[in-house]
Coordinates of C-alpha atoms in Angstrom, one line a residue:
X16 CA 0.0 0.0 0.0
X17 CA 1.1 3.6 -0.9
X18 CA 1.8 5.8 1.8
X19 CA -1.3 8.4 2.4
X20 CA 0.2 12.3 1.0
X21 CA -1.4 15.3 2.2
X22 CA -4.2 15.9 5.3
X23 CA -6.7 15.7 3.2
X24 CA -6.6 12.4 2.1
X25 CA -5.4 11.3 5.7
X26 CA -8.7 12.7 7.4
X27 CA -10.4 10.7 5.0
X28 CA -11.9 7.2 6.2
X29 CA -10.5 4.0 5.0
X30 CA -13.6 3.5 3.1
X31 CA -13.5 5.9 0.6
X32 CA -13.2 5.3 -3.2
X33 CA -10.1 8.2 -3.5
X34 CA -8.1 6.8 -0.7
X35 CA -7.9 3.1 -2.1
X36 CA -7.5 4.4 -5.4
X37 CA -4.0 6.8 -4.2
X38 CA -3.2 3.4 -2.5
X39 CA -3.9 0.9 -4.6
X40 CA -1.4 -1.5 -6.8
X41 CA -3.8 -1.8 -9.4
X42 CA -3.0 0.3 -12.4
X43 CA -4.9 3.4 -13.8
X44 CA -6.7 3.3 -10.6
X45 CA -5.4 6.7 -9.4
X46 CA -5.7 8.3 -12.8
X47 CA -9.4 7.4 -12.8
X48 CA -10.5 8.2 -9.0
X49 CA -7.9 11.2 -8.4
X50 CA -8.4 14.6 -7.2
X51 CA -9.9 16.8 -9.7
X52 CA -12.9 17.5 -11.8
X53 CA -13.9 15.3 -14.7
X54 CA -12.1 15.8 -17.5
X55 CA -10.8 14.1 -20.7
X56 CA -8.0 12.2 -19.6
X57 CA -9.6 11.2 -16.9
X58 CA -12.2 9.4 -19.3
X59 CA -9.7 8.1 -21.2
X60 CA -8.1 6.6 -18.5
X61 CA -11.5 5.1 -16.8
X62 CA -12.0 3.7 -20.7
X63 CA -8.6 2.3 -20.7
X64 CA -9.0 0.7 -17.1
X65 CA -12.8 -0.6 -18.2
X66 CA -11.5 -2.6 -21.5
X67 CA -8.2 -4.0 -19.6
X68 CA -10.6 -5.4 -16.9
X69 CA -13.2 -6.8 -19.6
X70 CA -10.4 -8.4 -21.9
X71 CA -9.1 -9.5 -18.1
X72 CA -11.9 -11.5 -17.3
X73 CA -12.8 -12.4 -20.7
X74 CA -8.9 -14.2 -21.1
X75 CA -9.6 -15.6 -17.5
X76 CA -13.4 -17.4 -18.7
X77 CA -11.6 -18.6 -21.3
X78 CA -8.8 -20.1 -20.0
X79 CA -11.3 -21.8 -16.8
X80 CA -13.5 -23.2 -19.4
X81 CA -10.7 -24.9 -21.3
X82 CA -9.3 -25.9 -17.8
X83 CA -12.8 -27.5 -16.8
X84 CA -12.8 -29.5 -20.3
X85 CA -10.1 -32.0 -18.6
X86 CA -8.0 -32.4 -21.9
X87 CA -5.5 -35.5 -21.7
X88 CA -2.6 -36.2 -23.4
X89 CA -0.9 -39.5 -24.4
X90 CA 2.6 -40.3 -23.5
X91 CA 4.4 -43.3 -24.9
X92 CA 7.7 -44.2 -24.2
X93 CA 10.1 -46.9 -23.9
X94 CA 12.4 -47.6 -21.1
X95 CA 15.3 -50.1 -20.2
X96 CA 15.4 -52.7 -17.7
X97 CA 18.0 -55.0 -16.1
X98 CA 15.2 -57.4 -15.0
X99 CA 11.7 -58.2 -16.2
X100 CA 8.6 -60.7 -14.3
X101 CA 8.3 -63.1 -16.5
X102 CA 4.2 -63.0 -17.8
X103 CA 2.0 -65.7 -16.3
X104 CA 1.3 -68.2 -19.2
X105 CA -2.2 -70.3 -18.8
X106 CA -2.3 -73.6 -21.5
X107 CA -5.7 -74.9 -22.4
X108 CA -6.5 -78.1 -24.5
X109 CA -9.2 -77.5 -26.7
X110 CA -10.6 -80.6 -25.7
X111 CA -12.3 -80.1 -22.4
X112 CA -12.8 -83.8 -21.4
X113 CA -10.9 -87.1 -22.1
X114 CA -13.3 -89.6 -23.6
X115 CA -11.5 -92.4 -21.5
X116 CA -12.9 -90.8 -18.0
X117 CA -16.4 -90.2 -18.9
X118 CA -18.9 -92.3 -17.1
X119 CA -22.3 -93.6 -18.0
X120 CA -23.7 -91.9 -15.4
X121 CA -21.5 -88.7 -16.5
X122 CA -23.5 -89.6 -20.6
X123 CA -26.7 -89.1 -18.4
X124 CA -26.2 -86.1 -17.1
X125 CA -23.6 -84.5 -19.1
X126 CA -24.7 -86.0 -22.6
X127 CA -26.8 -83.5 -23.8
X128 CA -24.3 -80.3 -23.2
X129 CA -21.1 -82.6 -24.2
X130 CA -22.1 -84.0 -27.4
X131 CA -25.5 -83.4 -27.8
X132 CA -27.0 -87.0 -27.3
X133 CA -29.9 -87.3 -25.4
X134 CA -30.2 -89.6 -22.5
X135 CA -32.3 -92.0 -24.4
X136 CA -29.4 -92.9 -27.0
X137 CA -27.4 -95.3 -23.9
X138 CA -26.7 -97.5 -27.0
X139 CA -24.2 -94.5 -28.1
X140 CA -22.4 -95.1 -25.1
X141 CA -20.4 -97.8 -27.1
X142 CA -18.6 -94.9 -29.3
X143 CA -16.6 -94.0 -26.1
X144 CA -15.7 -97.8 -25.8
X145 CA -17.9 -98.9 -22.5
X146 CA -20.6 -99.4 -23.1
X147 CA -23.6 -98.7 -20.2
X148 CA -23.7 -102.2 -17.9
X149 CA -27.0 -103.6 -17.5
X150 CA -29.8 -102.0 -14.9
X151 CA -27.5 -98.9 -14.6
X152 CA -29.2 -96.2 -12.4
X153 CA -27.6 -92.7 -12.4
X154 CA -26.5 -90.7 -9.8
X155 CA -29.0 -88.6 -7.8
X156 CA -26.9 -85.1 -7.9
X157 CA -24.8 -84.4 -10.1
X158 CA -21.7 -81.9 -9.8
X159 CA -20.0 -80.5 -13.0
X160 CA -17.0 -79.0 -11.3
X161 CA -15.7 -82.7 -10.1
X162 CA -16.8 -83.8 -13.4
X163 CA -14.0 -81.1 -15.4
X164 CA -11.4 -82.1 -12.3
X165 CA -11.7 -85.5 -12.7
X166 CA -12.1 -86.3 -16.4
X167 CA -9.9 -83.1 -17.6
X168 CA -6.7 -83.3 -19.7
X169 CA -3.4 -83.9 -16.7
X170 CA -0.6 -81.8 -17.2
X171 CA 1.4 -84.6 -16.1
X172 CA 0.4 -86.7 -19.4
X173 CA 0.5 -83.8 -21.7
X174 CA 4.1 -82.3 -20.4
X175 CA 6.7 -84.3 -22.1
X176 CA 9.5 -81.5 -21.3
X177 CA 9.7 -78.3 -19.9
X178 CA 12.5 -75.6 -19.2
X179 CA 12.9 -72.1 -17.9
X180 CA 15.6 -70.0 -18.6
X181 CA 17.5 -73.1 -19.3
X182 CA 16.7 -74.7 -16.0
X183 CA 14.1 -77.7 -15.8
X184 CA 10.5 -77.3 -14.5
X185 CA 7.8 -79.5 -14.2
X186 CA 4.0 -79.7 -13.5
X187 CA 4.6 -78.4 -10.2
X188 CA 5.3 -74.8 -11.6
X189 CA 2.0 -74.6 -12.9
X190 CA -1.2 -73.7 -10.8
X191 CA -4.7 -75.5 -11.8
X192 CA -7.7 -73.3 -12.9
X193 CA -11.0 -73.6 -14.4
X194 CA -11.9 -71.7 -17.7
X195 CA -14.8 -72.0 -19.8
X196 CA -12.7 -74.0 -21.6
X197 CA -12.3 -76.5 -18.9
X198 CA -9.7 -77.7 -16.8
X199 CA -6.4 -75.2 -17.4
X200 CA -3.1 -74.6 -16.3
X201 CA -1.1 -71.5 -15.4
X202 CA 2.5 -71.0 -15.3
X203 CA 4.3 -68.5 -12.8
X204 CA 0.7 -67.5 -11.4
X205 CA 2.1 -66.3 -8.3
X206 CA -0.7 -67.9 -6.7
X207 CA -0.7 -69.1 -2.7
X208 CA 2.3 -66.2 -2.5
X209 CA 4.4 -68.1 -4.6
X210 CA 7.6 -65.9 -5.6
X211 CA 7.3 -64.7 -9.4
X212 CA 9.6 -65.7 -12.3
X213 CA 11.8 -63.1 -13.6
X214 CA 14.4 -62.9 -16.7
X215 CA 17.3 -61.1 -17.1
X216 CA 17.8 -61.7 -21.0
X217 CA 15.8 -61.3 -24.2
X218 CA 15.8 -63.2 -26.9
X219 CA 14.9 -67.3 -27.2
X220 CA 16.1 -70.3 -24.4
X221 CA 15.7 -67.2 -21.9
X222 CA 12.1 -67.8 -21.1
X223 CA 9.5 -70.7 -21.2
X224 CA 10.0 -73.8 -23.2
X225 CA 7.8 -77.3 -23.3
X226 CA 6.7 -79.8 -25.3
X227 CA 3.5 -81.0 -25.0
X228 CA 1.0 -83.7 -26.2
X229 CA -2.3 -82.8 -26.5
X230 CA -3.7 -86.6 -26.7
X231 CA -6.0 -86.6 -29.6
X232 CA -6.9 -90.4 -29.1
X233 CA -9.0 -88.8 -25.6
X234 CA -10.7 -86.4 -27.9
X235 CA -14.6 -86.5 -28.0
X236 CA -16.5 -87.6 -30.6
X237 CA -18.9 -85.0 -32.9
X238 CA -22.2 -86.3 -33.0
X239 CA -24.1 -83.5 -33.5
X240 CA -23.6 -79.8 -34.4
X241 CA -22.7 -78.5 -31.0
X242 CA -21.2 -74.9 -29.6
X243 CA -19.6 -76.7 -27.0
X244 CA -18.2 -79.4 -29.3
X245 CA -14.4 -78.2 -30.6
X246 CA -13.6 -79.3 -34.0
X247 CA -9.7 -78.5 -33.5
X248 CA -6.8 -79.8 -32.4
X249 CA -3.9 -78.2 -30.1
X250 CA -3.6 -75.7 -27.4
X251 CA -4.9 -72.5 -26.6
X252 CA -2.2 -70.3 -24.8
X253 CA -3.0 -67.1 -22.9
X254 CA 0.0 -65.0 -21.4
X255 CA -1.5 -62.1 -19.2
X256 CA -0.3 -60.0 -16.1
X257 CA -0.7 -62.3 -12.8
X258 CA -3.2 -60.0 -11.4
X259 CA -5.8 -60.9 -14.7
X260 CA -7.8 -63.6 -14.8
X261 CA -8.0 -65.4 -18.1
X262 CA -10.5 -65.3 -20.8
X263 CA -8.5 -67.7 -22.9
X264 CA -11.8 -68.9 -24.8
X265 CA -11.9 -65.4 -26.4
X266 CA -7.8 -64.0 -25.9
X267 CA -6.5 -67.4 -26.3
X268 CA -3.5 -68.1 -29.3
X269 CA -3.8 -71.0 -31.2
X270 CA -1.0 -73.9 -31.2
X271 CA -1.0 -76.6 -33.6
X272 CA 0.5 -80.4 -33.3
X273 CA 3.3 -81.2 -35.9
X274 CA 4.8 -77.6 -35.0
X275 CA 7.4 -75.5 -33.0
X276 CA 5.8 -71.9 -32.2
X277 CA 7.7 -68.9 -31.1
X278 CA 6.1 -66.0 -29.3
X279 CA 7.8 -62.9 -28.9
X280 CA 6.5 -60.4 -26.0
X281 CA 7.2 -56.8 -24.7
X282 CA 5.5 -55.5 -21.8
X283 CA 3.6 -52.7 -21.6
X284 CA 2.7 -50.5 -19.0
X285 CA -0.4 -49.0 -19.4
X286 CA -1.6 -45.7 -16.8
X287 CA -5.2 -44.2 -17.3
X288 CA -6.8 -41.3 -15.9
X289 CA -9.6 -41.9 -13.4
X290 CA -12.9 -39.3 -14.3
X291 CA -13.1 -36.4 -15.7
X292 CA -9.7 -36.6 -17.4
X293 CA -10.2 -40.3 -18.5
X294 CA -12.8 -43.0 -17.9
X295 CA -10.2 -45.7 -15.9
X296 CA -11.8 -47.1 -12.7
X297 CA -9.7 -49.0 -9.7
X298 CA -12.8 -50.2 -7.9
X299 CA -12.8 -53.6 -6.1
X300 CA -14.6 -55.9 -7.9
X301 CA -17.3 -58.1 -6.3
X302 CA -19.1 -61.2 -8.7
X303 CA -21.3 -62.0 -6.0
X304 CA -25.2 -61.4 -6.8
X305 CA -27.4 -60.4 -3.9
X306 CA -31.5 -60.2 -4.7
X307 CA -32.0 -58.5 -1.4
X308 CA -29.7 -56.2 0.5
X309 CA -26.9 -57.9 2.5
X310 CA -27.3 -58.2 6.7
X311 CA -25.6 -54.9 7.8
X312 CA -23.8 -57.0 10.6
X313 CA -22.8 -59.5 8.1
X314 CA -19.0 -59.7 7.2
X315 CA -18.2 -58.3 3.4
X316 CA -17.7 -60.5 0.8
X317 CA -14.3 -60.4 -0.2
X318 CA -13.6 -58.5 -3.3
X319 CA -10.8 -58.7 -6.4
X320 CA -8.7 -55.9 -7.5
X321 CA -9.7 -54.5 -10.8
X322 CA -8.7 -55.5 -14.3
X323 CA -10.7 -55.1 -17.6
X324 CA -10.8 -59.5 -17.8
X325 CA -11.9 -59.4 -14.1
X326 CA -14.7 -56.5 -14.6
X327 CA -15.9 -58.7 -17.6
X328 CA -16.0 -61.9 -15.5
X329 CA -17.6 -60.8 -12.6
X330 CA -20.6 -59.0 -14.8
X331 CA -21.0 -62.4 -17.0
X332 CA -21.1 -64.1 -13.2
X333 CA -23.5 -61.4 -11.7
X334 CA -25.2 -62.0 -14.6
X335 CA -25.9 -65.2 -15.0
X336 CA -26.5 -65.7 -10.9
X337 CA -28.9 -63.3 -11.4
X338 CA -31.3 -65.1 -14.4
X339 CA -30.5 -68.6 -13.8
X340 CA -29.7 -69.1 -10.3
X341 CA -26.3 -70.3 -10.6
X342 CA -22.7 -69.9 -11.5
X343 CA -20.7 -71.7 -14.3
X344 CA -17.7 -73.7 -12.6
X345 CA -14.9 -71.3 -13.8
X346 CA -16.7 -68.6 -12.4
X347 CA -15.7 -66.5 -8.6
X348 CA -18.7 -66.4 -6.1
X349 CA -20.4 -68.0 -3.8
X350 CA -23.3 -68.9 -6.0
X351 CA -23.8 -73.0 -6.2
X352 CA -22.6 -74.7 -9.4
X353 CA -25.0 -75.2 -12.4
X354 CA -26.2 -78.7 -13.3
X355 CA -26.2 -79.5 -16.2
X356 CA -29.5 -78.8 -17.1
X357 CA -28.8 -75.6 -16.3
X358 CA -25.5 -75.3 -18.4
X359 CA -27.3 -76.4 -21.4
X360 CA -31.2 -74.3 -21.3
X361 CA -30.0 -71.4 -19.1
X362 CA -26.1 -70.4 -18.7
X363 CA -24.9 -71.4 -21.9
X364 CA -27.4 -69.2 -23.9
X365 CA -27.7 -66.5 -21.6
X366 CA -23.5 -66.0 -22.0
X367 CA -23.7 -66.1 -25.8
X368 CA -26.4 -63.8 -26.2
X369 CA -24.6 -61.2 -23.2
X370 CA -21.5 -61.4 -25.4
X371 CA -23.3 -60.4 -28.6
X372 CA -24.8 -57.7 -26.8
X373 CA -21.6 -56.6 -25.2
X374 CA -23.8 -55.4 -22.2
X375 CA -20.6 -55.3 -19.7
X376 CA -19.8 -51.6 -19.4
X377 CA -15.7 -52.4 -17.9
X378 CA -13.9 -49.3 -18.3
X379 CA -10.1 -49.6 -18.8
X380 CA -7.9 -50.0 -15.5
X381 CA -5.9 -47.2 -14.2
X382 CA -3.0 -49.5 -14.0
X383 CA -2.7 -52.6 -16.2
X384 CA 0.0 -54.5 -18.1
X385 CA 0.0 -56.5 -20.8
X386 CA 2.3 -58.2 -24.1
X387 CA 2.5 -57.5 -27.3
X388 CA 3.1 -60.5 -29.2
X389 CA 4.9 -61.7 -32.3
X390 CA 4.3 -65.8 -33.4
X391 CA 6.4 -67.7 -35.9
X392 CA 6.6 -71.4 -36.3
X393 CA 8.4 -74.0 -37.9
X394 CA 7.2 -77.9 -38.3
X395 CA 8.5 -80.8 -35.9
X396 CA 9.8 -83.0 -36.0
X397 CA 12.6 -82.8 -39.2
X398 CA 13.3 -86.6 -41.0
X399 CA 16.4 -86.6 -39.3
X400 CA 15.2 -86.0 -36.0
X401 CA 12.0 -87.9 -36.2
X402 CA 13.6 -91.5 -35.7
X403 CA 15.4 -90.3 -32.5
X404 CA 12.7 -87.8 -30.9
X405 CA 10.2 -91.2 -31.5
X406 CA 12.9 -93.1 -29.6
X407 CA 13.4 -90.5 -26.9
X408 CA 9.3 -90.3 -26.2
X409 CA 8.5 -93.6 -26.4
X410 CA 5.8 -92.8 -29.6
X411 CA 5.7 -93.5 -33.2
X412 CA 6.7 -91.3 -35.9
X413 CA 3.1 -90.8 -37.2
X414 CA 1.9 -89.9 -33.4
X415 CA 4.6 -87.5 -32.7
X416 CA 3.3 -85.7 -36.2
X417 CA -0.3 -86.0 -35.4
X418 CA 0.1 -85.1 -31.0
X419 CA 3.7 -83.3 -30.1
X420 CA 3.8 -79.4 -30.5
X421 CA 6.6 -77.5 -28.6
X422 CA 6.1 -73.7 -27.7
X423 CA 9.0 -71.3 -27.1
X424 CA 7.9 -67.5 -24.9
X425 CA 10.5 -65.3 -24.7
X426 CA 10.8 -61.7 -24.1
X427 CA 12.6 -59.9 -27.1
X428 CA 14.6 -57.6 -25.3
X429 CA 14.7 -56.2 -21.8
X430 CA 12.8 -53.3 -22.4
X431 CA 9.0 -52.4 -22.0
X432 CA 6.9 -49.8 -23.6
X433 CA 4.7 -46.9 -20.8
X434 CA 1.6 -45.8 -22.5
X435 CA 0.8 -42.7 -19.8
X436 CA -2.5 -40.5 -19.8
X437 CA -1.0 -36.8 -18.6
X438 CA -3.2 -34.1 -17.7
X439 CA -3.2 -31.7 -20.3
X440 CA -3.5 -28.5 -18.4
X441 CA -3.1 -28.2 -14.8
X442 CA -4.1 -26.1 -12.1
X443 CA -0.4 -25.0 -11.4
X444 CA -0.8 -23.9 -15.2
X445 CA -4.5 -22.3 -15.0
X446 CA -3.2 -20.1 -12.3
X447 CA -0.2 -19.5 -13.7
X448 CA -2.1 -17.9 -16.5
X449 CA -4.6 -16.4 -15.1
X450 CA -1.6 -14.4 -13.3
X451 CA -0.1 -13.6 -16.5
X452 CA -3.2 -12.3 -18.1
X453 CA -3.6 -10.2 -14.7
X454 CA -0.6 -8.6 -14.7
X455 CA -0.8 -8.2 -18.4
X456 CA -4.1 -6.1 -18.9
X457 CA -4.5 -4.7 -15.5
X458 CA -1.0 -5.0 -13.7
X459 CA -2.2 -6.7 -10.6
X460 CA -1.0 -9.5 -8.7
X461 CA -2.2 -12.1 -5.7
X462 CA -1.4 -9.1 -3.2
X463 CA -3.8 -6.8 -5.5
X464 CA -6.9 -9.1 -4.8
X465 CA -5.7 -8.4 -1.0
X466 CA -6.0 -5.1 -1.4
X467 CA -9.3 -5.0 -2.6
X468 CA -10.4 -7.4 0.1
X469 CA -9.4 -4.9 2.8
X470 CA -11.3 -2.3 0.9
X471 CA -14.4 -4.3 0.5
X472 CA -14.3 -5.1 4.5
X473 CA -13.5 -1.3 5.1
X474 CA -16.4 -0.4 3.3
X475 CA -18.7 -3.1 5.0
X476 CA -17.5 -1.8 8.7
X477 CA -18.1 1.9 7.5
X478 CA -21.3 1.7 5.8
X479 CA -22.9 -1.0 7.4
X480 CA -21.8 -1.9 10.7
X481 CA -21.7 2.1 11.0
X482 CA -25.3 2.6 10.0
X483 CA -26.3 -0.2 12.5
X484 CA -24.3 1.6 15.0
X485 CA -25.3 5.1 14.6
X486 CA -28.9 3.8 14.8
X487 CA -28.6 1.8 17.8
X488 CA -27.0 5.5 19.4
X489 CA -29.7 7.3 18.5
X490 CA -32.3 5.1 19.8
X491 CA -30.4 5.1 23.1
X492 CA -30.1 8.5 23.5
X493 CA -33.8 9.3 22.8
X494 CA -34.8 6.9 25.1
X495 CA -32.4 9.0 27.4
X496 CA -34.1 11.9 27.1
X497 CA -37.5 10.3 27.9
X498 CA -36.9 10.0 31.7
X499 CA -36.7 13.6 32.2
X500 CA -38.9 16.7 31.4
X501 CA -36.9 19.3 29.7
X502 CA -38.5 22.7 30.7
X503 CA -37.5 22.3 34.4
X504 CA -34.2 23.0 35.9
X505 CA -32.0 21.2 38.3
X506 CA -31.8 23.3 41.8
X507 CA -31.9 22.1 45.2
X508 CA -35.0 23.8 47.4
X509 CA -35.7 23.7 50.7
X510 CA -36.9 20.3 51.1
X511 CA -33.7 19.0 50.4
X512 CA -34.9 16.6 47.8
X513 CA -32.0 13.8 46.7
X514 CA -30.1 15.0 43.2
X515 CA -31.7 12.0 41.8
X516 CA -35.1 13.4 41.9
X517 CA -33.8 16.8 41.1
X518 CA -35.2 18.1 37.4
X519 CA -33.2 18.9 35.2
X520 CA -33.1 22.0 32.4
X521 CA -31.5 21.2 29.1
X522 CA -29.5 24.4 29.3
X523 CA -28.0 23.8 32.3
X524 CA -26.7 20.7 31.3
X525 CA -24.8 18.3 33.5
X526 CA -24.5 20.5 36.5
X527 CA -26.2 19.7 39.5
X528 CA -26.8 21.3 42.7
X529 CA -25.9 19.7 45.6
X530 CA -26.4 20.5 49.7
X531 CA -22.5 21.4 50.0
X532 CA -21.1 24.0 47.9
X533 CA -19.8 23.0 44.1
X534 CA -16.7 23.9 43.2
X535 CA -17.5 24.3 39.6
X536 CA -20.8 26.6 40.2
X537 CA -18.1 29.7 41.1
X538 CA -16.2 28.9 37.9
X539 CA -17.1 31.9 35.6
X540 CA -15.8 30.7 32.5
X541 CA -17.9 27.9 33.2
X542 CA -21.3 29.6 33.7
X543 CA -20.6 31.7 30.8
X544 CA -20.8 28.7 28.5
X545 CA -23.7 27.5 30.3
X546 CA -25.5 30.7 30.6
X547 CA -24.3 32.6 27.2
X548 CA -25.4 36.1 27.1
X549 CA -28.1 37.2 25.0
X550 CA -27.1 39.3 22.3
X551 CA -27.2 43.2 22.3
X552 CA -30.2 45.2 20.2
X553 CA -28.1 48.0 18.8
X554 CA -30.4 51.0 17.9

């Protein structure tokens, strides 16, 4: 604030428009509201200050509205590393059950969905190679999940070799899970807090390698046209982050007997933007269906972090819990298993015709990973390694052609790919132009606004609490005056009344007589301001 120059402007109150304007930071202020008539520089000026303020604001609702847009921008980049988690890889067979395993009482109650034969064609039963025994009676329940566990392909008869990073492995570095494919497998799953894989080198023998027979003498026989009835042969492979579940029925890579396949990966690291920059969501996830709202006092069902396959999973399981009653076996939840009954008129179609509609609305996580993959393949086995790989296996020529595929994942080099959603204008930026534009147009700053605050509060304590005030005085004082008569005067006579009961005279003001002598009464200078003398009629 500018000192105050001259006693003019000091005797002034705080409130008035001339003393903040002398005092002011704000430019043109004192040109405008200075001492001084109205003139034309001092229009000029006030037309001056008028269009810096409008282009002022006008810069200022411009710059706010772009600010409450939330603009992103997309940064990709690429970035070395010394080590890398190895992705989890989940293997599939595309046959879901092994023809030797199957039951007549798992025909009965599994028929229909598996290959579309009705319970009354038992004498179909001799295609699998047993044939129903006499008087069989089926099973009262039924429970599909036991069924996939039991008659599912076994990693320990498909796996005929397997190696990481140079080093053997074995069945016991995969992790069992249910798909809608069936019975699955998952390598470096990190599941139970198992410690993850990592590499330290790109390029092939420096991640997963195995060999694997997918055992087409188990496959089922097509009877009918059926959805669930593959007509291929292989292995689906699926490599994801640890913290997705797989949807290898729709992400799934195809791998074909009689090959070698090479998959080449590079992570990327994928960040979104949460609303109203981006649409990415972190929310727990919960695939539990409730018809009625949960007991308060009940404990929480437990919850899975988000990912786009998990959002999509637990809206298929909500889903189908909801219309048919049930869950599907490779489903999360505590909803009971369907029977097959309900796997073939309720769950089955009510999936399709959700995935047609693409009803799931899964936003993209704010924090995912995934591969970028590149396949190649080459047939196995050569003629001159077909004798000895027979020999080495234990199999013929022909079924080593017809069964054996080998599949090689490997990173291609030790660096990954970020994919970052930035904030295209921030608030540090916002302010910082809004400050620009301020001290642009109207040469202001953050200490200016101050400035005008103290103004606007001088005003309010002048003007209004001062009007309130003076009021409040007024009505005190005539209320004052109420408890006396006016055209009496205060003496003391002989009945020696007490000086509160004494009237009082208006021009004697505050003097008042007492019993002992005043020493004020003999004051002349006094009584002449009390009693001025009446003024003389000249002639």
């Amino acid at each position: 604030m500018k000192p105050t120059s001259g006693p003019e402007e000091a005797q002034r109150p705080a409130s008035d428009i001339r003393v903040f304007a002398s005092n002011c930071s704000m430019h043109g202020l004192g040109h405008v509201f200075g001492p001084g008539s109205l003139s034309l520089r001092r229009g000029m000026w006030a037309a001056a200050v008028v269009l810096s303020v409008a282009t002022f604001l006008y810069q200022v609702a411009e710059r706010v509205r772009y600010y409450r847009e939330f603009h992103h921008q997309t940064a990709l980049d690429e970035r070395e590393s010394h080590r890398l988690v190895f992705p989890a890889v989940t293997l599939c067979n595309i046959n879901p059950l092994r023809r030797s395993r199957l039951t007549p009482n798992d025909l009965h109650w599994a028929g229909s969905a598996l290959l579309g034969l009705d319970p009354a064609e038992h004498p179909a039963f001799r295609a699998l190679g047993r044939p129903a025994p006499p008087g069989f009676m089926p099973s009262p329940t039924f429970d599909m999940a036991q069924l996939y566990a039991r008659a599912g392909h076994s990693l320990d008869d498909m796996l005929l070799d397997c190696r990481f990073r140079g080093e053997p492995c074995g069945p016991e570095n995969f992790t069992m899970i249910f798909t809608r494919m069936g019975k699955c497998y998952t390598f470096n799953s990190g599941a139970d807090g198992a410690e993850l894989l990592t590499t330290t080198r790109g390029g092939m023998g420096n991640g997963l390698d195995i060999m694997l027979d997918v055992q087409q003498e188990e496959y089922l026989p097509v009877w009918r046209d059926n959805e669930e009835t593959p007509f291929e042969v292989g292995i689906r492979v699926q490599i994801h982050s640890q913290e997705e579940p797989p949807i290898i029925d729709q992400l799934g890579l195809g791998v074909s007997p009689g090959y070698q396949t090479f998959v080449s990966c590079q992570q990327q690291q994928l960040s979104f933007l949460p609303p109203p920059w981006g649409d990415c969501s972190s929310a727990s996830l919960n695939p539990n269906y409730e018809p009625e709202p949960s007991d308060p006092l009940s404990s929480p069902s437990p919850s899975l972090p988000y990912t786009l396959m998990g959002c999509r999973l637990a809206c298929e399981t909500r889903y189908v819990a909801r219309k048919c009653g049930c869950r599907m076996m490779y489903m999360p939840g505590d909803a009971p298993v369907c029977s097959p009954q309900q796997y073939k008129n309720c769950a089955h179609p009510a999936i399709d015709a959700m995935l047609r509609k693409d009803s799931c609305a899964c936003p993209n996580p704010c924090a995912s990973t995934r591969y970028a993959k590149e396949l190649s393949m080459v047939r196995i086995p050569s003629r001159a390694a077909a004798r000895f790989l027979a020999r080495k296996l234990n199999r013929s020529e022909a079924y080593i052609a017809e069964n054996v595929l080998a599949l090689d994942i490997f990173f291609e080099a030790l660096n990954y790919e970020t994919v970052e959603q930035k904030k295209a204008y921030e608030m540090s930026e916002l302010l910082g132009d809004i400050g620009g534009q301020m001290g642009l147009f109207i040469g202001a700053s953050l200490l200016t606004i101050l400035e005008i605050l103290d103004y606007l509060c001088e005003v309010f304590r002048d003007k209004v609490l001062g009007y309130f005030w003076n009021r409040r005085h007024s009505q005190r004082h005539s209320s004052t005056n109420l408890t006396s008569h006016p055209s009496l005067c205060c003496h003391q006579d002989s009945l020696r009344l007490p000086p509160h009961l004494l009237p009082c005279h208006t021009a004697l003001g505050l003097l008042s007589v007492s019993s002992e002598p005043h020493p004020d009464i003999l004051d002349m200078p006094s009584l002449h301001v009390a009693f001025p003398s009446s003024p003389q009629i000249k002639s």
